[in-house]
Structure formats: C-alpha cells, structure tokens
Amino acid sequence: MRRLAARGAAGDAGEVAPPAADSTDCAPGRSPSPCRLIDLCAIWDAGVFLPAAVAAAWKGAPSGVPRRRLNEAETLSSVQKAQLQRLEAARPRGPGSGDRGPVPRMARQQPPPWVHAAILFSLLSLSTAIEIPMDPSIQNELSQPPTITKQSVKDHIVDPRDNILIECEAKGNPAPSFHWTRNSRFFNIAKDPRVSMRRRSGTLVIDFRSGGRPEEYEGEYQCFARNKFGTALSNRIRLQVSKSPLWPKENLDPVVVQEGAPLTLQCNPPPGLPSPVIFWMSSSMEPITQDKRVSQGHNGDLYFSNVMLQDMQTDYSCNARFHFTHTIQQKNPFNLKVLTNHPYNDSSLRNHPDMYSARGVAERTPSFMYPQGTASSQMVLRGMDLLLECIASGVPTPDIAWYKKGGDLPSDKAKLENFNKALRITNVSEEDSGEYFCLASNKMGSIRHTISVRVKAAPYWLDEPKNLILAPGEDGRLVCRANGNPKPTVQWMVNGEPLQSAPPNPNREVAGDTIIFRDTQISSRAVYQCNTSNEHGYLLANAFVSVLDVPPRMLSPRNQLIRVILYNRTRLDCPFFGSPIPTLRWFKNGQGSNLDGGNYHVYENGSLEIKMIRKEDQGIYTCVATNILGKAENQVRLEVKDPTRIYRMPEDQVAQRGTTVQLECRVKHDPSLKLTVSWLKDDEPLYIGNRMKKEEDSLTIFGVAERDQGSYTCVASTELDQDLAKAYLTVLGRPDRPRDLELTDLAERSVRLTWIPGDDNNSPITDYVVQFEEDQFQPGVWHDHSKFPGSVNSAVLQLSPYVNYQFRVIAINEVGSSHPSLPSERYRTSGAPPESNPSDVKGEGTRKNNMEITWTPMNATSAFGPNLRYIVKWRRRETRETWNNVTVWGSRYVVGQTPVYVPYEIRVQAENDFGKGPEPDTVIGYSGEDLPSAPRRFRVRQPNLETINLEWDHPEHPNGILIGYTLKYVAFNGTKVGKQIVENFSPNQTKFTVQRADPVSRYRFSLSARTQVGSGEAVTEESPAPPNEAYTNNQADIATQGWFIGLMCAIALLVLILLIVCFIKRSRGGKYPVREKKDVPLGPEDPKEEDGSFDYSDEDNKPLQGSQTSLDGTIKQQESDDSLVDYGEGGEGQFNEDGSFIGQYTVKKDKEETEGNESSEATSPVNAIYSLA
C-alpha cells in the first residue's frame, strides 16, 4: 500500500501537493471515480477529513466557484457523520472567526479540483492493507497476533456415553496460549482431574472413564488464545448433553370411531435433545401405509381424513428414534374399532369408483384438522426452511392445493410434500414473507386456510472485519457491518475486553461500526472483536491489527523460464513482499525505460500483462521492487512458441448400429513442443476399448452401438496450450419399449389400448405391433393382433369371445424392433357359439384298410367358448349311405375297415358349450392306398443301333394315387453285365428313350408303378438282338471250344469239295435257249443275240451268292464282278460260232438274274451236293 503523499516541496509544512490536472472534481455533469463506493464530493462538502492546508486553500478560492452540499437523497455513513459533527464543533464562531454563521446553501463555494484528489488519497489510505504471503519462511519470521482457526459449533450437543470434546485451535507468532471461561467465569482446568487440554491446542477433553456425570459440565464455554500481541476469542459454545427419556407407560383404550369420520392419533413423544424422529408402525413392526387419506403430520400425529373399515386390520404404534443414542422407543399401540353400516370388508370395493357410497358412508365437505380455523401465522428465520402444513378431513378425501397471495410460489425453492399436504420453501429470504393459503376440495365443496408468514433474521454479515496489516505511520480501518431483523447492535472489544475499558489510544477512533487508525505504530498491535447481536442470535469476529517494517524481498524462484503461445495474452508474475508496500517496475533486456502502457499493463500486485504476444516480445524481463528500506529484483526469460491448431476437425455424423465410423482430427503445432492428442466423450475421458482404434489423426469406432452416441471432443495439447474440436455422433438404434399400457372403453367385443411411446433413438418409429396372449389354449405364447402407424399411441382392438386377453406393444423403426412392452392387465370377453369351423380338413389313409381324418384345430380367438370339440361325419361318396359321426376333442380321427382307395365325403363341425358352429363344407377324402399292379403293354422297340424306345400303359389297378414309375435297366453282352441304372418318372409319363452305349450290347428293362405305399409288381423286357448279333456272340463265346473247331474243319472240307464240283460244272457249260432253262419270261432288259438266243450258264455252276465268312468271324464282301473268274475260268470265256468272245456278258447276266430271283439265303453245301447229283 502506498502511503499518502501529503508532503510536497514545502517539506513538513503540512501543505498538500496540488493534484494532477485530470483529478476528479465535483463540477456538475462529472461523476466521481468509479472505484470508490462513497461520494467524495459530498464528503468534501461536509468538511470531513479536511486538512488545515486544504481548508486554508479553500478559504482563498474565488468566490465564484460553486460549492455543493448534500441534498435530501444523499446520506453519510456513521463515520462521516461523526467527523462532520467533530469539525463543526471545532469551527470558530463569533466576530473575527472568519465564520459569520451558517452560510446559505446557494452561497457555499465548490472547492478546487486538486483538493478532491487529496481527499481521495486520504480515503485510499484507510482502505488498503498489507497481506502476508503464505510463504512459510515469511510466516515464521513475522510476528502476528493470534487467529482462531477451528472451534466447536455454538450449540454443541454431545453423547453422554462418550468423552466430551470442545474444540479450539489458533495460530500466531509466537504460538498462542489458551484459557477458557465457563458461564462467563474463569474455568480452572488444573483443578478438575477429568478435564485436560490438548498439547499445542486449546481443545478441551473431559474424560468420564473414571466416573462422573456429563450433565454436570453443561454450560456456556468460551476459548481465549493469547500471545504478546493480543488475544483472540472463540464463539460462546453452549454445551448440552443429549437426552432420550423413556416413554411414559400408559394403557390405551380402543379408539371407537364411525366409518367415514376423521381421526387423529396423537404421538406426544417425550422431549429429547435433539428432538427425535417420529414414525408410525404396527406392533409387529410393519410400516403403516400412508396416502392422501392417512398420513403423518409434522408434529408426529397420525391423521385419518376419513376412517374406513379396513383400518381395523392393524394397530398403530408411534415410534421415536433418538439420534445420539441410536435407540428407538415405541409407544403402546392404538387399536381401532370402526362402526359401520356395511360389516363385510369386501376387498373388491376398494377400487370401486364410488367406494364410499358403496359402503354406505355419507359424503361431506372438507374441514381442516390442522391447523384449525381459517387463518394462522408463522415466523421463520432467514436462511432456514419454511414448512407450511394443511391436513383436511372430508368424504371423499380432499385434495390440497397451495397458493401465495399476490404472486406465484418460488418455483426454484418450493416443493410439495406429504401428498401435497405440506409446502416446503428452502433457504427463506425476506421476499418469501407474505400470505399463503391452502385450498382443500372434494366434490362436495372446498375450504381455505390462510397462513401469514413473517421472516425474521439473526445477524448476518454485510462486511465482516478483516485482519489489518500496516506499515509504521500508515492509516487503516476495521469495518463491522451486519444486518438482521430486528436490526442488530454492534459491540467492539479489544483483546477480549470491552473497548470502553481498554487503555486509550490517540491513533484509534471508533465511529459506530468502524474503527479508524491513523499514523499507526508498533504499539498499535492488538486483536479486535466485533460482536453483533439481536434476539435471534449473534455473530463474533476477530480481526487483528499488525504493524510491520520489512524491506522488499522476492517470493518467486529466480531466473524463471516462461514459454508462451504466440498472440496470447500473458502475465508475468513477480510476487514480492515488503512493508511499507514496495513499488514495482519492469524492464526488458536491461533497457532503462519502465514497461507500462501500450501492449503492457502493470497490476497493483506487480504482475506484468502483455496483451498480445508477438515474436519480438521474446527476451529477458526484470522486475524491481523498492520501498524506503531497500530494493529487490528478479528476472524472467520469455520464449514465444507457435500455437497448436486443429486444421481438420471431426464432423457430426449419423450412423446405424453395427457400422464403422471414423472421426478425423489433424493437428499443426510447434515442433519444439511435445504434442498429445486425446479424446473425450460427453466431456469425460474416452476409454479406448477393443472396438475403437486411436490413430495419430483419427478415431475409428467399429460396430457402432447405441452407447456410442454422444459428443466426441478431440483435444490436441502441448505443455503450453491446447485446441479442441467437437463433433456429435448420432446412432440410429432400435426404439425403446413402449410403456404404461392402459385399457379403456371396455366393450363386449372391443377395447381401447393406449400406451406411451419410448425413445425412438434418433430413428422415427414407423409402426407399432400389438400382440396378445391368452391363458387357456397357449399360455405364455404371444400372437400378433394388429399393426398401427408410428404416429398412433391409442387404438381400438377388435376382440373374440371367451378369450382372457393380455396385450403388449412392440415399436418398429428402420433399425429394428424394440423389446416388447410390459404386458397390460387382463381382460376377458364373454362366450358365444363358434362362427367358423376348423380348416385344412383332409381324409387320407395311413393303411390300406383305413382313413385318417385330420384338421387344423381352432385357436383361442376362434373357440368362442369353453369345451371346444369337433363333430366328425363321413360316408362313401356317391352312395346313399347314412352319415357316420363321432365327437372328437383332438385334431384327428381314424376310420377303420375301409376298402382300398375309396372316396369319402367328410364334414368337421366345431362346437362349444354355447352351441354349434355353422354347417361345415364337404371335403372329399380317400381311404388307404395299396401297391399298384404292373404297368400294361410294356413295349421295347429298337429303331436303330443308337436308341431304344420304351412305351407302356397305366396299371389296370392303381390302388391309390400314382406318384410315378420306376425304371431299372442294365446292359449285358453274353455273361458280361453292366451297372444298373434307375430312372423315376412322373405319373403322367408313359414313354422313355434309352441312348445305347454301344451297338452290340443288349438291355434288360424292369418297370413298376408307385403309390405312397410303395412300388408295385414289375414287368420285365429285353431289347431285341441287333443284326448278326447271334453269330457274333456265338463266335465270341464258342470260338475256343473243341467241338466248334471240328465242325469248322468239316465245313471247310465240304466247301473244298463244292469248289471242285463247281469247277467241273463250269468246264461243261454250253449254249442253251433261254426258255428251256428258265421259266421266267424274257424281260426287255435281258441282253440277247441277234439269233434270239441267250448265252446261259447252269445256275449250279454259279458261284455262291452273298458273302463268305472269314475265319476271324468278320463278314467279307464278295470280289468284284469284273474279276478274272468271270472272264476266263471254267468255260466262262467261251467263243461264239463266229468267233466272238461273249463270256463276259453271259456270266454277268446269269449272275444278276440268279441274284434277282433266288432267295436271299446263302447257298448251303447240301445244295451244292444236290446239284452235283
């Protein structure tokens, strides 16, 4: 704190130096300095704190300068009033005194502006004090008066089973000593062996282990902490021992009351310290159920707005729980005897909409049970809770509502309790005073009770006195301002003694709630107490005055390195201490100019603020603290770093559950600083689990779930700064389940279902599915009932007869379905005859001599009544047989002794206890099937060597419904058999073509028809043998047999003989007329000679027609017709009489003729021999 500069160039002459040109003046239109809380101009005008030199200068001021006095709207503090009175009394009066009496208001002159500055400095000197730093080295060096640091509460209630502890701790230098008073008298601790004081503390310990009664130590205690610089006082501590007296024994007669009448059961607990907690239970320790009809009042009584017969089912006992002893005392129970006109306690009437009239209880208007009458008043202390209570009787039970006259209830502090019977307003203030009223109403009428609330206040601080530390010769003041209702009084004490009885101090002046100190010296050190009190309480505060004389010293480490971020606002701290308060100046890089103004600003505590850091601000800064006792300095080195910035920020995203989301966060920072990138979720640190991957510039979330929704913040930080970027992830999830299902509009075949939608989890609800469950046919199984749009939350459901329904609702959005809601209450519909019959009626045989009749049983919604059963009828189709019938409770019936696969007419009709269903439709069924007979006319054809065609006709006796044909076939070649192949055909297919694997193999086919019973009799056929197949197969099979070799040799011999005979016959050939040798008429194509004759050869001499068989079994084609045999052997080349050669043509024509007229069979050896003969 700077001392008042009251001395200028005149030295000690007492003159005040002229103020600066910009000092505050009191000219019209100008306001005083905004940092002051009082009107300096008014103080000047009043003459308060007017130094002699200032008064002399004022008297010499020009008369034209206007002077201003206080008007009626301006007031002075008690200090100012006292000073004004003192100066007015000291002002000289009479002739020559310079004062001709009171000056008229308009004639008073305004003082010069520089005088105002002097007054401002004077007031600042009274309001500024030195603060002792918390540095332990300074704290231990400096002398300080005592300060109370810990004490017990004013109303100190202790447990009688424990030792008593009264706390009092204080600090000071030197360490204070302690003593106590009890009931305002010195308490000699040394004389009582049970009482001791803790070491280095003033805390009292009263030990009862060796006996004694705690009640003997009750009273008012006060602690005194003293060292050589003063004495500090604790609050007056009222010590009380907790009490939990026993409940007086009493016999309670049964309480007789008429049903519907009001009743109050009084508790009247024994007085305890503190007051016990009251609650009501039965004698069996069951809590009493409370509601708006039966409830406990704030005074502990149990109130019945109206008594019902059911209230007799238990007894009622008041219980008191005492806090310190942790004991519960129980009063003897009350027993109720309720007189009623309806002696039966039918529990179904409890939920009856008109329960009272159903029990014959007369209805009546409300009346107040507590408080009584129409008006009352209540006082509450400021800061406490206000509890207003209204309990009313009436039939039906009244409802309570609260209002405040002329305004609304304070919504931030008011809440309703005890079923709206109590209104609590917390932390009451003066504006909560006024008139409140409660309104009790039922359908019979309403009444009102008005409560007038007055708010009083124990003293509370407006300006609590603070410790005052001054340098020698400085000025200061202690202020003790408090308020309350009624207005509290203020009493000053010094070192625990009334200020009036303390030794006089010329440097100290008391003015009401303020003590003013001028030109303080070391001897002025003391502890002052301010006690402000009214009838509701008191406040006691200690504040010491300490005078110090200390040269400047620096409190921070020397040569600190400060790194700052470019373009930021930065403060360089230079904590220092000294008394008188030193002045502080800053320099940069050793330059002589002081840093203040422009981009720099120096605070009163010495901190240097650089408003916007630039690169050129980097360097070494020196702070120098100076007072009249010396100086101290320190240096700070400042380094400027580039800022950390997120240049690619994460963006808001919307994702479906199960997808992958990536949030980007790319950062630029000063390379000399270590960068750390972290993530927050909903402003809390994000746990990176196995579904998340954190990379240098991104965060990836795999398999997004509903719990991942929220705000994600990327935090890029160095040790100097950080940058944040936030994005919001919206997860589209399945909706929450609907809740609070309610059934209304109950009708015989319909009901209205209403529900409250759950959260749609960011995806609008598109549909609601209503399901039902019944407890008769399929209990626990839920079925879909109906579907409604997502905008609906109430729907009328159509119901079936005789179903005990229970409903639930499922919400659906684009993501999926919600969990089902909790089920509704059950609702049963009345019964009726069935309106339909079972579906899917069938008649099918399970054996060849029966028919099983089956159907789909009807469900709960189509049964319509109890004992659902089925009337089954059947008869043979297209006969005049009478209907057979039987009643079945299941879903099948078997008819026995039926012919094989015979059609039947079948009817199944539903029936319950309310009647039969409609006439059923007739269904055609069939008795059991049997194996079918073989297919008819199975034909195998082989049009060529590549394919085989099969054809067949249906069986003559199918014995059921043909379901297909089975063809089995195998290729064989002699003894070799191929793999069997199976083909299945539809019942309509009667043709099939087999592709041959080779041209020489044959095939064996087996064909059968099938019904559901199985495959019937099979028909078997083989494919025909291909040409020359017999010979080829025989050769292949017997070529190696001995008999076959002998036979072949004999045949070869006969062929040789045949060739010889043929040769001889050809040698004897001649010329014959054609008609002698042949019976065949001459054709126009036959060649003839000019003489009309043919050159003819005996057909016996003709070579063997056809082919010759080679020894290897192959068929060898005949030689060419133009071979040499035809021209020269066996007389075939004869000459005519004229010498012409005609053999070529003769033989050729004979050959052709023979081939054209004879059989296609080859000439056998027997024929050759016959021709030879």
mmCIF file with all atom_site columns, N, CA, C and O in Angstrom, residues 303-324:
data_model
loop_
_atom_site.group_PDB
_atom_site.id
_atom_site.type_symbol
_atom_site.label_atom_id
_atom_site.label_alt_id
_atom_site.label_comp_id
_atom_site.label_asym_id
_atom_site.label_entity_id
_atom_site.label_seq_id
_atom_site.pdbx_PDB_ins_code
_atom_site.Cartn_x
_atom_site.Cartn_y
_atom_site.Cartn_z
_atom_site.occupancy
_atom_site.B_iso_or_equiv
_atom_site.pdbx_formal_charge
_atom_site.auth_seq_id
_atom_site.auth_comp_id
_atom_site.auth_asym_id
_atom_site.auth_atom_id
_atom_site.pdbx_PDB_model_num
ATOM 1  N N  . TYR A 1 303 ? -52.946 -38.718 11.067 1.00 0.00 ? 303 TYR A N  1
ATOM 2  C CA . TYR A 1 303 ? -54.244 -38.146 10.719 1.00 0.00 ? 303 TYR A CA 1
ATOM 3  C C  . TYR A 1 303 ? -54.961 -39.049 9.714  1.00 0.00 ? 303 TYR A C  1
ATOM 4  O O  . TYR A 1 303 ? -54.361 -39.481 8.714  1.00 0.00 ? 303 TYR A O  1
ATOM 5  N N  . PHE A 1 304 ? -56.235 -39.326 10.000 1.00 0.00 ? 304 PHE A N  1
ATOM 6  C CA . PHE A 1 304 ? -57.121 -40.031 9.081  1.00 0.00 ? 304 PHE A CA 1
ATOM 7  C C  . PHE A 1 304 ? -58.137 -39.007 8.564  1.00 0.00 ? 304 PHE A C  1
ATOM 8  O O  . PHE A 1 304 ? -58.966 -38.506 9.344  1.00 0.00 ? 304 PHE A O  1
ATOM 9  N N  . SER A 1 305 ? -58.092 -38.707 7.270  1.00 0.00 ? 305 SER A N  1
ATOM 10 C CA . SER A 1 305 ? -59.101 -37.793 6.732  1.00 0.00 ? 305 SER A CA 1
ATOM 11 C C  . SER A 1 305 ? -60.493 -38.382 6.829  1.00 0.00 ? 305 SER A C  1
ATOM 12 O O  . SER A 1 305 ? -61.475 -37.672 7.033  1.00 0.00 ? 305 SER A O  1
ATOM 13 N N  . ASN A 1 306 ? -60.586 -39.694 6.681  1.00 0.00 ? 306 ASN A N  1
ATOM 14 C CA . ASN A 1 306 ? -61.820 -40.425 6.954  1.00 0.00 ? 306 ASN A CA 1
ATOM 15 C C  . ASN A 1 306 ? -61.434 -41.866 7.238  1.00 0.00 ? 306 ASN A C  1
ATOM 16 O O  . ASN A 1 306 ? -60.534 -42.413 6.608  1.00 0.00 ? 306 ASN A O  1
ATOM 17 N N  . VAL A 1 307 ? -62.074 -42.469 8.197  1.00 0.00 ? 307 VAL A N  1
ATOM 18 C CA . VAL A 1 307 ? -61.744 -43.831 8.628  1.00 0.00 ? 307 VAL A CA 1
ATOM 19 C C  . VAL A 1 307 ? -62.564 -44.814 7.817  1.00 0.00 ? 307 VAL A C  1
ATOM 20 O O  . VAL A 1 307 ? -63.768 -44.613 7.596  1.00 0.00 ? 307 VAL A O  1
ATOM 21 N N  . MET A 1 308 ? -61.921 -45.893 7.379  1.00 0.00 ? 308 MET A N  1
ATOM 22 C CA . MET A 1 308 ? -62.605 -46.971 6.666  1.00 0.00 ? 308 MET A CA 1
ATOM 23 C C  . MET A 1 308 ? -62.491 -48.256 7.468  1.00 0.00 ? 308 MET A C  1
ATOM 24 O O  . MET A 1 308 ? -61.643 -48.378 8.365  1.00 0.00 ? 308 MET A O  1
ATOM 25 N N  . LEU A 1 309 ? -63.359 -49.199 7.156  1.00 0.00 ? 309 LEU A N  1
ATOM 26 C CA . LEU A 1 309 ? -63.405 -50.449 7.903  1.00 0.00 ? 309 LEU A CA 1
ATOM 27 C C  . LEU A 1 309 ? -62.071 -51.181 7.837  1.00 0.00 ? 309 LEU A C  1
ATOM 28 O O  . LEU A 1 309 ? -61.658 -51.829 8.801  1.00 0.00 ? 309 LEU A O  1
ATOM 29 N N  . GLN A 1 310 ? -61.373 -51.055 6.721  1.00 0.00 ? 310 GLN A N  1
ATOM 30 C CA . GLN A 1 310 ? -60.104 -51.757 6.560  1.00 0.00 ? 310 GLN A CA 1
ATOM 31 C C  . GLN A 1 310 ? -59.035 -51.249 7.525  1.00 0.00 ? 310 GLN A C  1
ATOM 32 O O  . GLN A 1 310 ? -58.029 -51.925 7.755  1.00 0.00 ? 310 GLN A O  1
ATOM 33 N N  . ASP A 1 311 ? -59.227 -50.056 8.122  1.00 0.00 ? 311 ASP A N  1
ATOM 34 C CA . ASP A 1 311 ? -58.240 -49.522 9.058  1.00 0.00 ? 311 ASP A CA 1
ATOM 35 C C  . ASP A 1 311 ? -58.182 -50.324 10.341 1.00 0.00 ? 311 ASP A C  1
ATOM 36 O O  . ASP A 1 311 ? -57.257 -50.155 11.146 1.00 0.00 ? 311 ASP A O  1
ATOM 37 N N  . MET A 1 312 ? -59.172 -51.200 10.604 1.00 0.00 ? 312 MET A N  1
ATOM 38 C CA . MET A 1 312 ? -59.161 -52.037 11.812 1.00 0.00 ? 312 MET A CA 1
ATOM 39 C C  . MET A 1 312 ? -58.218 -53.221 11.698 1.00 0.00 ? 312 MET A C  1
ATOM 40 O O  . MET A 1 312 ? -57.971 -53.917 12.683 1.00 0.00 ? 312 MET A O  1
ATOM 41 N N  . GLN A 1 313 ? -57.676 -53.468 10.516 1.00 0.00 ? 313 GLN A N  1
ATOM 42 C CA . GLN A 1 313 ? -56.901 -54.682 10.305 1.00 0.00 ? 313 GLN A CA 1
ATOM 43 C C  . GLN A 1 313 ? -55.533 -54.639 10.969 1.00 0.00 ? 313 GLN A C  1
ATOM 44 O O  . GLN A 1 313 ? -54.838 -55.632 10.999 1.00 0.00 ? 313 GLN A O  1
ATOM 45 N N  . THR A 1 314 ? -55.116 -53.516 11.470 1.00 0.00 ? 314 THR A N  1
ATOM 46 C CA . THR A 1 314 ? -53.828 -53.414 12.154 1.00 0.00 ? 314 THR A CA 1
ATOM 47 C C  . THR A 1 314 ? -53.966 -52.471 13.332 1.00 0.00 ? 314 THR A C  1
ATOM 48 O O  . THR A 1 314 ? -54.982 -51.775 13.485 1.00 0.00 ? 314 THR A O  1
ATOM 49 N N  . ASP A 1 315 ? -52.943 -52.468 14.193 1.00 0.00 ? 315 ASP A N  1
ATOM 50 C CA . ASP A 1 315 ? -52.894 -51.471 15.253 1.00 0.00 ? 315 ASP A CA 1
ATOM 51 C C  . ASP A 1 315 ? -51.846 -50.429 14.887 1.00 0.00 ? 315 ASP A C  1
ATOM 52 O O  . ASP A 1 315 ? -51.109 -50.582 13.913 1.00 0.00 ? 315 ASP A O  1
ATOM 53 N N  . TYR A 1 316 ? -51.764 -49.371 15.686 1.00 0.00 ? 316 TYR A N  1
ATOM 54 C CA . TYR A 1 316 ? -50.952 -48.211 15.321 1.00 0.00 ? 316 TYR A CA 1
ATOM 55 C C  . TYR A 1 316 ? -50.096 -47.816 16.509 1.00 0.00 ? 316 TYR A C  1
ATOM 56 O O  . TYR A 1 316 ? -50.625 -47.514 17.584 1.00 0.00 ? 316 TYR A O  1
ATOM 57 N N  . SER A 1 317 ? -48.778 -47.830 16.302 1.00 0.00 ? 317 SER A N  1
ATOM 58 C CA . SER A 1 317 ? -47.850 -47.503 17.378 1.00 0.00 ? 317 SER A CA 1
ATOM 59 C C  . SER A 1 317 ? -46.906 -46.411 16.916 1.00 0.00 ? 317 SER A C  1
ATOM 60 O O  . SER A 1 317 ? -46.316 -46.500 15.836 1.00 0.00 ? 317 SER A O  1
ATOM 61 N N  . CYS A 1 318 ? -46.747 -45.364 17.743 1.00 0.00 ? 318 CYS A N  1
ATOM 62 C CA . CYS A 1 318 ? -45.836 -44.265 17.440 1.00 0.00 ? 318 CYS A CA 1
ATOM 63 C C  . CYS A 1 318 ? -44.437 -44.632 17.919 1.00 0.00 ? 318 CYS A C  1
ATOM 64 O O  . CYS A 1 318 ? -44.262 -45.115 19.048 1.00 0.00 ? 318 CYS A O  1
ATOM 65 N N  . ASN A 1 319 ? -43.426 -44.410 17.085 1.00 0.00 ? 319 ASN A N  1
ATOM 66 C CA . ASN A 1 319 ? -42.044 -44.752 17.393 1.00 0.00 ? 319 ASN A CA 1
ATOM 67 C C  . ASN A 1 319 ? -41.191 -43.489 17.326 1.00 0.00 ? 319 ASN A C  1
ATOM 68 O O  . ASN A 1 319 ? -41.370 -42.655 16.435 1.00 0.00 ? 319 ASN A O  1
ATOM 69 N N  . ALA A 1 320 ? -40.253 -43.371 18.270 1.00 0.00 ? 320 ALA A N  1
ATOM 70 C CA . ALA A 1 320 ? -39.352 -42.222 18.330 1.00 0.00 ? 320 ALA A CA 1
ATOM 71 C C  . ALA A 1 320 ? -37.918 -42.736 18.265 1.00 0.00 ? 320 ALA A C  1
ATOM 72 O O  . ALA A 1 320 ? -37.517 -43.583 19.079 1.00 0.00 ? 320 ALA A O  1
ATOM 73 N N  . ARG A 1 321 ? -37.171 -42.222 17.274 1.00 0.00 ? 321 ARG A N  1
ATOM 74 C CA . ARG A 1 321 ? -35.767 -42.618 17.125 1.00 0.00 ? 321 ARG A CA 1
ATOM 75 C C  . ARG A 1 321 ? -34.883 -41.449 17.539 1.00 0.00 ? 321 ARG A C  1
ATOM 76 O O  . ARG A 1 321 ? -34.975 -40.351 16.991 1.00 0.00 ? 321 ARG A O  1
ATOM 77 N N  . PHE A 1 322 ? -33.994 -41.701 18.525 1.00 0.00 ? 322 PHE A N  1
ATOM 78 C CA . PHE A 1 322 ? -33.109 -40.673 19.065 1.00 0.00 ? 322 PHE A CA 1
ATOM 79 C C  . PHE A 1 322 ? -31.739 -40.800 18.409 1.00 0.00 ? 322 PHE A C  1
ATOM 80 O O  . PHE A 1 322 ? -31.163 -41.891 18.339 1.00 0.00 ? 322 PHE A O  1
ATOM 81 N N  . HIS A 1 323 ? -31.232 -39.653 17.936 1.00 0.00 ? 323 HIS A N  1
ATOM 82 C CA . HIS A 1 323 ? -30.069 -39.657 17.070 1.00 0.00 ? 323 HIS A CA 1
ATOM 83 C C  . HIS A 1 323 ? -28.798 -40.114 17.790 1.00 0.00 ? 323 HIS A C  1
ATOM 84 O O  . HIS A 1 323 ? -28.097 -41.015 17.314 1.00 0.00 ? 323 HIS A O  1
ATOM 85 N N  . PHE A 1 324 ? -28.474 -39.501 18.914 1.00 0.00 ? 324 PHE A N  1
ATOM 86 C CA . PHE A 1 324 ? -27.187 -39.762 19.549 1.00 0.00 ? 324 PHE A CA 1
ATOM 87 C C  . PHE A 1 324 ? -27.126 -41.149 20.164 1.00 0.00 ? 324 PHE A C  1
ATOM 88 O O  . PHE A 1 324 ? -26.105 -41.825 20.090 1.00 0.00 ? 324 PHE A O  1
#
